[in-house]
XYZ file of C-alpha atoms in Angstrom:
521
model
C 31.726 16.607 -4.174
C 33.219 13.315 -2.943
C 33.946 14.840 0.473
C 30.439 16.221 0.695
C 29.015 12.818 -0.236
C 31.054 11.080 2.473
C 29.980 13.702 4.993
C 26.315 13.175 4.068
C 26.596 9.388 4.497
C 28.280 9.810 7.881
C 25.621 12.326 8.911
C 22.831 9.983 7.808
C 24.406 7.081 9.683
C 24.654 9.220 12.818
C 20.997 10.285 12.442
C 19.829 6.680 12.161
C 21.904 5.764 15.220
C 20.439 8.637 17.222
C 16.910 7.784 16.038
C 17.465 4.194 17.137
C 18.481 5.391 20.570
C 15.263 7.369 20.987
C 12.977 4.359 20.932
C 14.225 2.759 24.150
C 13.402 -0.585 22.614
C 15.863 -3.073 21.196
C 18.340 -0.516 19.919
C 19.754 0.571 23.279
C 22.285 -2.149 23.880
C 25.283 0.188 24.177
C 24.545 1.967 27.468
C 22.758 0.841 30.588
C 19.296 2.346 30.847
C 17.361 3.397 33.899
C 15.743 0.161 35.069
C 12.399 1.963 35.339
C 12.377 3.125 31.688
C 9.867 1.633 29.264
C 8.814 2.631 25.735
C 5.214 2.129 24.619
C 3.628 2.586 21.202
C 0.601 4.834 20.786
C -1.373 5.650 17.633
C -0.748 9.106 16.203
C -4.161 10.224 14.941
C -3.177 13.887 14.593
C -5.659 14.929 17.282
C -3.496 16.523 19.993
C -4.261 20.267 20.297
C -1.195 22.509 20.267
C -2.056 23.630 23.795
C -1.806 20.035 25.018
C 1.620 19.224 23.595
C 2.176 16.040 21.587
C 1.436 12.332 21.754
C 4.787 11.762 23.435
C 4.578 14.674 25.879
C 1.284 15.851 27.356
C -0.619 16.022 30.647
C -1.416 12.312 30.540
C 2.107 11.082 29.785
C 3.291 13.080 32.806
C 0.462 11.687 34.944
C 1.309 8.106 33.926
C 4.927 8.564 34.986
C 3.883 10.055 38.320
C 1.457 7.226 39.048
C 3.704 4.354 38.007
C 7.046 5.719 39.181
C 8.333 4.836 35.716
C 9.939 6.710 32.863
C 7.370 5.692 30.239
C 8.247 7.020 26.792
C 5.290 7.006 24.412
C 6.286 6.385 20.796
C 3.736 7.789 18.307
C 3.062 5.737 15.171
C 0.808 7.142 12.411
C -2.527 5.325 12.579
C -2.715 4.982 8.792
C 0.832 3.645 8.440
C 1.253 1.295 11.381
C 2.841 -1.654 9.611
C 5.158 0.428 7.447
C 6.303 2.585 10.365
C 6.925 -0.345 12.678
C 8.887 -2.200 9.998
C 11.214 0.809 9.720
C 11.547 0.958 13.505
C 12.285 -2.764 13.806
C 14.892 -2.490 11.042
C 16.637 0.368 12.866
C 16.304 -1.255 16.307
C 14.127 1.647 17.475
C 10.796 -0.130 17.888
C 9.218 0.429 21.319
C 9.217 -2.217 24.036
C 5.424 -2.563 23.941
C 3.719 -2.760 20.529
C -0.015 -1.997 20.354
C -2.253 -2.481 17.313
C -5.836 -3.337 16.367
C -4.657 -5.495 13.454
C -3.888 -9.026 14.596
C -2.538 -9.978 11.167
C 0.249 -7.414 11.640
C 1.105 -9.057 14.945
C 1.149 -12.457 13.252
C 3.706 -11.230 10.732
C 5.857 -9.716 13.467
C 5.729 -13.013 15.352
C 6.667 -14.982 12.223
C 9.669 -12.689 11.750
C 10.775 -13.065 15.360
C 10.212 -9.364 16.084
C 7.833 -9.963 18.996
C 8.115 -12.708 21.584
C 5.862 -15.118 23.506
C 4.553 -13.560 26.728
C 2.973 -16.516 28.507
C 6.011 -17.065 30.714
C 6.098 -13.380 31.699
C 2.406 -13.375 32.569
C 2.817 -16.459 34.718
C 5.996 -15.241 36.422
C 5.454 -11.505 36.875
C 1.750 -10.677 36.555
C -1.043 -10.591 39.096
C -3.812 -8.356 37.724
C -3.599 -9.241 34.036
C -3.150 -12.937 34.813
C -6.335 -12.858 36.881
C -8.152 -10.903 34.163
C -7.082 -13.360 31.441
C -8.182 -16.328 33.549
C -11.657 -14.780 33.783
C -11.841 -14.234 30.001
C -10.987 -17.557 28.333
C -12.771 -16.414 25.168
C -9.671 -14.306 24.456
C -7.376 -17.329 24.155
C -7.760 -17.892 20.363
C -6.988 -14.219 19.771
C -3.866 -14.106 21.954
C -2.394 -17.387 20.732
C -0.136 -17.568 17.673
C 2.224 -20.294 16.508
C 1.170 -22.420 19.470
C 2.211 -19.850 22.107
C 0.666 -16.871 23.890
C 2.111 -13.886 22.042
C -0.433 -11.194 22.860
C -2.194 -9.526 25.740
C -5.630 -8.058 25.168
C -8.786 -6.982 26.950
C -12.490 -7.011 26.277
C -14.011 -4.480 23.909
C -16.590 -2.119 25.332
C -18.914 -3.547 22.688
C -18.665 -5.760 19.621
C -21.151 -3.510 17.783
C -19.660 -1.787 14.762
C -21.883 -1.058 11.755
C -25.364 0.415 11.590
C -28.089 1.508 9.189
C -29.536 4.952 9.921
C -32.689 6.267 8.264
C -34.499 9.609 8.158
C -37.772 8.927 9.938
C -39.018 12.425 9.055
C -38.564 11.608 5.352
C -40.463 8.347 5.773
C -43.294 10.201 7.483
C -43.424 12.946 4.870
C -43.632 10.430 1.999
C -46.051 8.133 3.818
C -43.624 5.229 3.955
C -42.910 2.647 6.640
C -39.554 1.326 7.757
C -38.325 -1.229 5.206
C -38.347 -4.820 6.466
C -36.870 -6.480 3.352
C -34.177 -5.558 0.860
C -36.873 -5.027 -1.775
C -38.621 -2.544 0.499
C -35.280 -0.864 1.208
C -34.794 -0.448 -2.533
C -38.249 1.114 -2.904
C -37.616 3.528 -0.035
C -34.265 4.516 -1.579
C -36.056 5.219 -4.871
C -38.594 7.402 -3.110
C -35.880 9.271 -1.185
C -34.063 9.925 -4.462
C -36.960 10.900 -6.708
C -39.789 12.274 -4.550
C -38.175 15.424 -3.080
C -38.230 14.299 0.581
C -36.578 17.522 1.798
C -39.272 19.600 0.094
C -36.932 22.110 -1.552
C -38.319 21.529 -5.051
C -34.894 20.482 -6.352
C -33.780 17.034 -7.514
C -30.762 16.903 -5.189
C -31.203 13.907 -2.852
C -29.966 10.326 -2.950
C -31.275 7.219 -1.268
C -28.127 5.938 0.409
C -24.771 7.319 1.541
C -22.421 4.624 2.763
C -19.123 4.324 4.619
C -19.308 0.652 5.609
C -19.901 -2.706 3.914
C -23.584 -3.014 4.785
C -24.530 -4.015 1.238
C -22.405 -7.171 1.615
C -23.528 -8.050 5.116
C -27.205 -7.788 4.177
C -26.547 -10.889 2.077
C -24.419 -12.626 4.702
C -21.121 -12.084 2.884
C -18.420 -12.253 5.542
C -15.990 -9.405 6.126
C -12.593 -10.594 4.780
C -10.153 -12.437 7.000
C -6.626 -11.775 5.742
C -8.183 -10.223 2.608
C -10.107 -13.420 1.786
C -13.820 -13.786 2.725
C -14.081 -17.372 3.940
C -17.347 -19.055 4.884
C -18.019 -22.587 6.109
C -21.070 -24.606 5.009
C -23.205 -26.928 7.137
C -20.886 -29.843 6.300
C -17.772 -28.032 7.518
C -16.490 -27.251 4.019
C -14.577 -23.977 3.672
C -15.396 -21.872 0.615
C -15.066 -18.366 -0.808
C -18.540 -16.752 -0.945
C -17.425 -14.540 -3.827
C -17.826 -17.575 -6.071
C -21.446 -18.273 -5.077
C -24.937 -17.364 -6.289
C -25.388 -15.415 -3.057
C -22.568 -13.106 -4.144
C -24.234 -12.754 -7.534
C -27.431 -11.595 -5.791
C -25.457 -9.076 -3.762
C -23.773 -7.700 -6.895
C -27.101 -7.435 -8.724
C -28.675 -5.617 -5.771
C -25.868 -3.107 -5.342
C -25.611 -2.594 -9.109
C -29.304 -1.635 -9.177
C -28.634 1.132 -6.646
C -25.832 2.436 -8.830
C -27.625 2.117 -12.161
C -30.673 4.004 -10.864
C -28.648 6.762 -9.190
C -29.768 5.839 -5.686
C -26.166 6.079 -4.440
C -23.372 8.499 -5.259
C -22.208 7.868 -8.831
C -18.654 8.797 -7.841
C -18.411 6.516 -4.801
C -15.542 4.516 -6.342
C -13.229 7.541 -6.197
C -14.430 8.629 -2.746
C -11.595 6.824 -0.982
C -11.809 8.891 2.225
C -15.654 8.893 2.365
C -15.838 12.676 2.292
C -18.564 12.738 -0.366
C -20.624 10.256 1.655
C -20.206 12.261 4.857
C -21.113 15.496 3.098
C -24.229 13.970 1.553
C -25.356 12.867 5.013
C -24.555 15.928 7.119
C -26.001 18.325 4.524
C -29.287 16.420 4.562
C -29.041 15.096 1.019
C -29.138 11.359 1.845
C -32.014 9.521 3.502
C -30.223 6.320 4.543
C -26.724 6.084 5.991
C -24.599 2.925 6.184
C -22.130 3.911 8.902
C -21.011 3.058 12.443
C -23.450 2.352 15.267
C -22.306 5.443 17.157
C -23.770 8.625 15.602
C -20.434 10.234 14.759
C -21.413 12.533 11.876
C -24.707 13.712 13.263
C -23.961 16.980 15.066
C -23.408 18.780 11.778
C -26.565 17.227 10.365
C -28.636 18.645 13.208
C -26.969 22.032 12.823
C -27.907 22.032 9.140
C -31.368 20.584 9.744
C -32.518 20.879 13.388
C -35.791 19.153 12.523
C -34.162 15.991 11.164
C -35.346 12.804 12.860
C -32.916 9.894 12.535
C -33.444 6.358 13.837
C -31.477 3.094 13.575
C -32.831 0.456 11.207
C -32.675 -3.275 11.736
C -31.020 -4.987 8.722
C -33.725 -5.740 6.132
C -34.167 -9.424 5.309
C -33.018 -10.968 2.029
C -34.037 -14.225 0.365
C -31.329 -15.727 2.583
C -32.925 -14.472 5.780
C -32.036 -11.569 8.047
C -28.306 -11.220 8.539
C -26.648 -9.204 11.276
C -24.400 -6.221 10.625
C -20.650 -6.454 11.076
C -19.525 -7.066 14.648
C -15.997 -6.924 15.999
C -14.062 -9.669 17.809
C -14.486 -9.577 21.595
C -11.040 -8.102 22.220
C -9.780 -4.553 21.848
C -6.131 -3.578 21.283
C -3.571 -6.353 20.778
C -0.460 -5.876 22.914
C 2.925 -7.455 22.154
C 6.429 -7.360 23.632
C 9.413 -6.472 21.454
C 11.793 -9.448 21.284
C 14.667 -7.110 22.165
C 12.876 -5.711 25.199
C 15.244 -5.409 28.160
C 12.855 -5.573 31.094
C 9.750 -7.766 30.608
C 9.095 -7.662 34.347
C 8.690 -3.879 34.180
C 6.476 -4.234 31.110
C 4.195 -6.648 32.965
C 4.114 -4.311 35.946
C 2.936 -1.541 33.619
C 0.299 -3.762 31.991
C -0.944 -4.800 35.435
C -1.253 -1.149 36.467
C -3.051 -0.267 33.232
C -5.744 -2.934 33.520
C -6.087 -2.530 37.287
C -6.575 1.227 37.489
C -4.709 3.297 34.935
C -7.217 2.766 32.142
C -10.093 4.424 34.029
C -8.479 7.836 34.412
C -7.013 7.769 30.903
C -10.490 7.098 29.525
C -12.486 9.465 31.744
C -10.090 12.079 33.138
C -10.112 13.402 36.694
C -13.196 13.294 38.912
C -14.570 16.739 39.580
C -12.625 18.177 36.663
C -13.616 16.040 33.679
C -16.445 13.958 35.126
C -18.731 13.392 38.097
C -19.834 9.961 39.210
C -23.581 9.444 38.864
C -24.917 6.045 39.946
C -21.418 4.677 39.468
C -21.055 6.064 35.941
C -18.598 8.843 34.989
C -20.666 11.688 33.515
C -18.696 14.344 31.570
C -18.849 17.822 33.076
C -17.840 19.812 29.990
C -17.737 17.933 26.671
C -15.782 20.711 24.918
C -13.161 20.700 27.669
C -12.899 16.911 27.483
C -12.612 17.011 23.708
C -9.617 19.298 24.051
C -7.926 17.798 27.103
C -8.876 14.112 27.044
C -10.157 12.703 23.760
C -6.720 12.435 22.121
C -5.603 10.132 24.928
C -8.742 8.201 25.853
C -9.004 5.966 22.808
C -5.517 4.451 22.646
C -3.365 5.184 25.698
C -5.492 2.824 27.859
C -4.543 -0.179 25.695
C -5.777 -2.593 28.367
C -9.110 -1.749 29.972
C -12.143 -3.119 31.745
C -15.875 -2.507 31.470
C -18.507 -2.807 28.773
C -20.861 -0.194 27.461
C -24.641 -0.548 27.550
C -27.713 1.442 26.615
C -28.189 2.336 30.276
C -24.601 3.548 30.612
C -24.855 5.630 27.432
C -28.008 7.369 28.634
C -26.761 8.034 32.162
C -23.350 9.344 31.101
C -24.777 11.950 28.726
C -24.558 15.583 29.798
C -28.158 16.189 30.866
C -27.754 19.954 30.554
C -26.986 19.671 26.836
C -30.135 18.805 24.804
C -28.093 17.732 21.779
C -25.931 15.456 23.924
C -29.071 13.837 25.349
C -30.540 13.431 21.864
C -27.372 11.788 20.531
C -27.191 9.529 23.583
C -30.763 8.351 23.025
C -29.940 7.604 19.386
C -26.723 5.835 20.370
C -28.460 3.679 22.967
C -31.150 2.647 20.490
C -28.509 1.965 17.849
C -26.482 -0.262 20.171
C -29.482 -2.469 20.866
C -30.338 -2.609 17.152
C -26.747 -3.421 16.138
C -26.604 -6.372 18.536
C -30.089 -7.694 17.808
C -28.941 -9.969 14.978
C -25.705 -11.932 15.123
C -23.302 -11.235 12.303
C -22.122 -14.291 10.424
C -18.430 -14.993 10.961
C -17.744 -18.669 10.424
C -14.084 -17.989 11.135
C -13.496 -15.319 13.806
C -12.420 -11.991 12.364
C -8.652 -11.583 12.738
C -7.877 -15.282 13.229
C -5.840 -16.217 10.157
C -3.612 -19.137 9.172
C 0.109 -18.866 9.693
C 0.751 -20.024 6.139
C 2.922 -17.970 3.745
C 1.193 -19.431 0.677
C -2.266 -18.372 1.888
C -0.947 -14.931 2.855
C 0.684 -14.418 -0.538
C -2.462 -15.521 -2.352
C -4.578 -13.170 -0.250
C -2.281 -10.260 -1.074
C -2.645 -10.994 -4.797
C -6.380 -11.731 -4.681
C -7.606 -8.633 -2.818
C -6.855 -5.974 -5.499
C -8.050 -8.283 -8.276
C -11.353 -8.968 -6.500
C -11.894 -5.276 -5.724
C -11.241 -4.317 -9.341
C -13.611 -6.985 -10.662
C -16.393 -5.970 -8.259
C -16.054 -2.299 -9.170
C -16.042 -3.198 -12.864
C -19.307 -5.127 -12.467
C -21.109 -2.430 -10.494
C -19.940 0.394 -12.759
C -20.445 -1.490 -16.020
C -23.450 0.619 -17.045
C -21.326 3.749 -16.704
C -18.574 2.253 -18.826
C -20.969 0.658 -21.336
C -19.407 -2.763 -20.840
C -22.764 -4.369 -19.978
C -21.152 -6.864 -17.606
C -23.960 -8.685 -15.790
C -23.662 -10.033 -12.225
C -23.880 -13.565 -13.690
C -20.949 -12.847 -15.965
C -19.179 -11.152 -13.109
C -19.334 -14.141 -10.778
C -18.160 -16.359 -13.629
C -15.208 -14.021 -14.004
C -14.491 -14.375 -10.275
C -14.542 -18.156 -10.617
C -12.201 -18.124 -13.617
C -9.709 -15.849 -11.867
C -9.869 -18.032 -8.767
C -9.002 -21.097 -10.838
C -6.269 -19.293 -12.755
C -4.524 -18.079 -9.602
C -4.648 -21.496 -7.907
C -7.579 -20.915 -5.589
C -8.391 -24.624 -5.340
C -5.038 -25.329 -3.710
C -5.597 -22.448 -1.283
C -9.018 -23.879 -0.401
C -7.341 -27.193 0.494
C -4.776 -25.461 2.693
C -7.506 -23.410 4.338
C -9.634 -26.514 4.913
C -6.740 -28.292 6.611
C -6.086 -25.295 8.856
C -9.785 -24.922 9.686
C -10.184 -28.593 10.629
C -7.166 -28.367 12.929
C -8.252 -25.136 14.643
C -12.058 -24.972 14.615
C -12.401 -26.338 18.147
C -10.569 -23.270 19.491
C -12.943 -20.764 17.891
C -15.399 -18.937 20.102
C -18.910 -20.338 19.703
């Protein structure tokens, strides 16, 4: 048994060593590597068809190597476990040379731990294309700067639009209702959609709202959390947590009404992957959908109900005015260099190639095979072919990119021979304009967080407590606890005091005063 145990330990040690050598990042200090070898992280979303290979070996990885004359090794990281996976890789010296993530707070932690390095010197010394791009996009500076240095590369998002409200226009027409302009009217429409048999099947089987995004909060101007804490700033420059305000109480009361009256799914709290919400929508059992601006779940809806008419809805106004839906920061993927990277010059060469030309083919495929150019826009030739051969690569491999989307681009790039594709494009174009019509309130840019361990620790402790309290308030009628929104907000305030929230407010205020001039206006 002892011999077997020793053999297992030696085997495990050898496995870890071999695994470390596969990353081509910091763990390859023993042997000299090909000077044209570079390892790059890519999200593993589980979307590569068997016929295409894998995230690390497919038609596009081969094409990249041919075009760049490099040995680029793509390192897949599960999309849902980015931080955990990278921590293991860093610990075993197998993290890739180039780290790519949407979550800036992860990058901040890696920078604090010395796992990624400043890149400003490399950009200045080795770059041409990215340096020029960055100079033309100064609005990116607050997002690429951490700890007083440039740690990240990034590029402009195609659009900052994110959330949307969709509504069944055919249900409105059937019930003689107009589009709701206020939250009270939205509530009345949801009641009608739930109780007045809008699908005409004679069965009480519809609900007012299915939701996958935080539209309820944003209707009332409650900011999406930064570092798990939802900070706002008042007209006098004072930083505060909106969860402690009367506005939050109004939001809780409003959402609780939807739950108490059965206008939303009674089991939403356990629907952690949104499958019940998606099913309610695509089976035609929900009249309003809080989702993304792009109509992602709509093909199945139109298969189930070809006569469904769906339109985007501008956010209804509250007593606090009309607030915009959630919008993203102006930058897309965040790109960092492993501190143990061997060849930053090669890494910058690759980033230059990506933002100069590589991104376009990785996003659109090959002309004449995956798309044709129409008025300068790449129009897909065969959407099913592209879904199989291109979609797994197009979202994340081009981690630096250029170009913004627009209603005109959406309409012109739709496959005109596919009526459903044209219909979805028309909906998407209208939704984009609606999503951007009202500016979303973000007093502190989303993703810009203080480099303060005390604030981070407090945020980590506060998030699950706040979520539990909110759920308890909304579900109180189900649990017969009769916890009112007024009592709920008082509970929030007491917990905030108990955990030392006042001290965190002071730290946050100091950080805000020192950094507010760098925020994008």
